[in-house]
């Protein structure tokens, strides 16, 4: 290919000149191709790999040089001699003579460079190649990656790193390529090549550790192997990227969401590293945005634009605090260097003025931001203030005015204060009691929703009830009001150490809802989605699905001891919130434990607020907790075990032996202790959780274990340990609670011992912060990644085991074979997700479905597996045959088949007996054609009738399992032992056996529809293509020719039954005709022979030539001598008994050497390229048809075919081949974890 001209100083270094003329030189890299230059060539090849030279991907090049100059210019390079020769010939023909005209060398150079650049520009324009952000160096790496590992263009390379791969005790220096779906390694050292390809979705463990020998090492583990990489230039960057790509793969397994590149990134700056790809920048931006959203509890779609160091003036202590400012599309945020000192979130919807203040020595480059609730924030020490102001101004303009004005209207209607609802929900703090009744919904009349927290309806505060607890509650309220006046109120308030202290002391009941909304970030989503909840409630009312059924079942189990849920008002509010969320997020729908958490939210927050709090919980604060497999809770259970191992090591071994940690932690985490602690104590835990996040739950769980360490160490079994923990949690009390005590019956408290001494919840929380407060959020995220790999891969393994156990009794395949086949089946599905498919991947993978239905493949994927695994695949008709088999296996006609259906078909092809295979072969050809409209009416109607009546959707094979289960009295059951006992087997033995065993099932076989002429032609093609590469290929071709000749005669004889006396039948419906024909067939059947035998006794064939005599007698009673035709043994012979038939049949693609015999004169068909006979529409004889019994009887006359269909096929070799195949175009079928391949 042509390249933009680049200077080269040493033209001969490491290159060999092959062609030259006065202006151009064609060179080949030393060490490439045959006779690669001996030791020097090996060294050059090794250097190219180690030094990341472009010569590895382009070993040929063309240089331009003027005669008197020492400078050379690279103008073309190529990966093959053919490619570079084309460029060379073009130069000789088009440029060489033109250059001799110029007198000035500079003019020649300018002309050549301009010409080459023009060619490149023209090529890009004609091929619609757009400019991208990837540098030339990285484009070389992409080309090298695709060439080395045979990857398609859809596989995107993210980055590549120099490192060593350890094979045993030997390191191999090379390059690690990280793409979206694969981890690949390539090394070439002194003639030895090593390649490794691992699919991210198959990685079970990814860890960075250090040993004395290898200080920086990355260990990658899969189910079957372990790989170690070391000697990285930047191990932290490499490992973070590997973690991110593995996380994307796990997310794909969990949700079936593929990776989509973000095209909205800013252009690459000139100072950026040369090797960074647009994709790598995309992933880096995603990682930063995720950390940003988690730190400030922002909505999931918020993208970080940038951050900068600065100072913030804090009026409460009159200091300039050093920290970082973060700017995103809708928010400006600040966090101090010391996390707990100060935090700030300013939504742009609240900003009124952004202005640059005057600089001074004390306050350089200040920026002032004012908000609608009269707060002003002063930032200083900004490095690029002008650019920052411009960015903030741009984002302010993008802020939608619709929400802005709606909020203003809503706020003015609901409050007389000049404040914005979203920034200061003061409904029970500074406002009157009646303010809590205001509706946040815009449309008040559409849907009945609770407009106040349920707790307010059950709070009785008469003067005589005033007691010290209420006094303490009043003091707490005053403390929070003072805090608001000093630090600001609402979403824009300063969050400091003092804020956390107030939370740890307990939030007053009537402030709890608004502060939960504030600290969780749910207030932002509610502010930007006015009316969303009401719309959702309206749309979901009256709708029913599995989620709503589960919700109805659990409604009365949600805090049944609380009076708010002992009447229809509370139950109805809970129903609306849960149902609305199930419709908002069908991937989660409804999960047990959501009802308990939501009922508590409804006690303290209005209905719409409770909904948005639930959104924040399920989608941000407790990710993946409430999906169908509670993956998030299982992940955090693993994290908790790791933390227990670190912080309470003396207890860890005991707990693991008793399996207590895994048992207790799930209920603790899923319900945030609400189901295991007294209600008034558990809400304090929820207070801390909304402020600090999941670390509070881990701290508290560790504190509970630590407080009971001595009792737990003396436990003998898990029941005793559970009782101890249950008694302890039951004793946790909240002495400050003003609520009447709610009875809490812990399910584990079963003994009659004295109750555990009371434990104060506030003291327990304090202890958890003192002892375990050092747990950091980023450490938890690191642990979560490690556990997520383990949990999701364990779930995948469980799915595989369950699928295999479900169908192992239905198939002759072994468990190991089924597991290997399942791996291939799943890998094909994943590959289609990576590299595109004809169907939507989400329609083929749904983790909520039963195990057998979770992975399904479409036709294109089935074709790949069919070609690799099925014994009938081969020849030019493999895809057509795969389509027929797919349609037969696809019982519900949704264009997808599950693993059971796939295995049922493969079982018949590999392990079915003669009868099963022939039935299967016949069935796939009697299905109505999708593309031929001019079908023979009777057979098409019969086929449709047969398949819709006789095959139930739940049956898993074209050969239904019922027949398989009853095959002791089935139609034909040829056992291999019976065949072996007969020393000279012939067809008479099979006919006798057939006669004895078919009487009970004769009617069932008669139900199979007839095969019309066009279907018969397709059957012939299938048979001829089936035997390619078989050792007995010629014998099988000859046997097939005999059978097809026999069937042609039978079809012609069958036409005689359509006498003129029955012509009036043609006017009847196809269904009636098919029923009458079936009845007629039953009357003409004899005891031992098919329906053809009886009529044949009375029919005199006009043509009594030796050929016809032989073929007619061969129908059922031919001798071995008449059956064999050795004179034609080297050809595939089709003998036609009807003179008219030869002109009508169109035998395309049967075989290139096919000979048609007509009146003793050979006629060679047109083979693959010609057209023999008439067009398809004219070639079908509508009266011609054969039955399955005729087909079966004909095949039984040929011993070669009987042996072929009887022999079982070993699937193990085909599985091994499928795992290792790496042909171009089928590279995706290789398993993800190749063994390292060495050559040289």
PDB file of N, CA and C in Angstrom, residues 108 151 187 226 287 292 431 525 578 597 691 852 881 931 1127-1128 1230:
ATOM      1  N   UNK A 108      11.798  17.013  -8.732  1.00  0.00           N
ATOM      2  CA  UNK A 108      11.460  15.572  -8.828  1.00  0.00           C
ATOM      3  C   UNK A 108      10.890  15.089  -7.498  1.00  0.00           C
ATOM      4  N   UNK A 151      -7.738 -11.850  13.168  1.00  0.00           N
ATOM      5  CA  UNK A 151      -8.928 -11.226  13.749  1.00  0.00           C
ATOM      6  C   UNK A 151      -9.654 -10.395  12.693  1.00  0.00           C
ATOM      7  N   UNK A 187       5.251 -13.615  20.388  1.00  0.00           N
ATOM      8  CA  UNK A 187       6.694 -13.543  20.585  1.00  0.00           C
ATOM      9  C   UNK A 187       7.390 -14.262  19.439  1.00  0.00           C
ATOM     10  N   UNK A 226      -3.171 -21.375  33.511  1.00  0.00           N
ATOM     11  CA  UNK A 226      -2.726 -20.162  34.195  1.00  0.00           C
ATOM     12  C   UNK A 226      -1.562 -19.567  33.419  1.00  0.00           C
ATOM     13  N   UNK A 287     -13.605   5.128  32.847  1.00  0.00           N
ATOM     14  CA  UNK A 287     -13.148   4.802  34.203  1.00  0.00           C
ATOM     15  C   UNK A 287     -13.182   6.036  35.100  1.00  0.00           C
ATOM     16  N   UNK A 292     -15.948   9.308  39.334  1.00  0.00           N
ATOM     17  CA  UNK A 292     -16.574  10.609  39.605  1.00  0.00           C
ATOM     18  C   UNK A 292     -18.029  10.441  40.055  1.00  0.00           C
ATOM     19  N   UNK A 431     -40.155  24.709  57.129  1.00  0.00           N
ATOM     20  CA  UNK A 431     -41.512  25.007  56.655  1.00  0.00           C
ATOM     21  C   UNK A 431     -42.514  24.579  57.705  1.00  0.00           C
ATOM     22  N   UNK A 525     -31.952  12.977  40.330  1.00  0.00           N
ATOM     23  CA  UNK A 525     -32.737  12.276  39.306  1.00  0.00           C
ATOM     24  C   UNK A 525     -34.203  12.690  39.365  1.00  0.00           C
ATOM     25  N   UNK A 578     -43.205  -0.594  43.757  1.00  0.00           N
ATOM     26  CA  UNK A 578     -42.517  -1.802  43.276  1.00  0.00           C
ATOM     27  C   UNK A 578     -42.883  -2.106  41.822  1.00  0.00           C
ATOM     28  N   UNK A 597     -37.040  -3.252  51.929  1.00  0.00           N
ATOM     29  CA  UNK A 597     -36.343  -1.969  51.827  1.00  0.00           C
ATOM     30  C   UNK A 597     -37.309  -0.869  51.399  1.00  0.00           C
ATOM     31  N   UNK A 691     -25.334   7.928  53.648  1.00  0.00           N
ATOM     32  CA  UNK A 691     -24.286   8.947  53.681  1.00  0.00           C
ATOM     33  C   UNK A 691     -22.935   8.395  53.237  1.00  0.00           C
ATOM     34  N   UNK A 852     -31.864 -23.872  30.297  1.00  0.00           N
ATOM     35  CA  UNK A 852     -31.753 -24.365  28.919  1.00  0.00           C
ATOM     36  C   UNK A 852     -31.991 -23.272  27.894  1.00  0.00           C
ATOM     37  N   UNK A 881     -28.209 -27.764   3.819  1.00  0.00           N
ATOM     38  CA  UNK A 881     -28.580 -28.843   4.729  1.00  0.00           C
ATOM     39  C   UNK A 881     -28.711 -28.315   6.159  1.00  0.00           C
ATOM     40  N   UNK A 931     -38.645 -20.775  -0.029  1.00  0.00           N
ATOM     41  CA  UNK A 931     -38.464 -19.912  -1.194  1.00  0.00           C
ATOM     42  C   UNK A 931     -39.175 -20.386  -2.450  1.00  0.00           C
ATOM     43  N   UNK A1127     -19.866 -52.540 -14.066  1.00  0.00           N
ATOM     44  CA  UNK A1127     -19.403 -51.798 -15.233  1.00  0.00           C
ATOM     45  C   UNK A1127     -19.498 -50.296 -15.024  1.00  0.00           C
ATOM     46  N   UNK A1128     -20.282 -49.872 -14.072  1.00  0.00           N
ATOM     47  CA  UNK A1128     -20.446 -48.444 -13.815  1.00  0.00           C
ATOM     48  C   UNK A1128     -19.841 -48.055 -12.461  1.00  0.00           C
ATOM     49  N   UNK A1230     -12.320 -21.006  17.260  1.00  0.00           N
ATOM     50  CA  UNK A1230     -11.307 -21.574  18.125  1.00  0.00           C
ATOM     51  C   UNK A1230     -11.622 -21.181  19.553  1.00  0.00           C
TER      52      UNK A1230
END
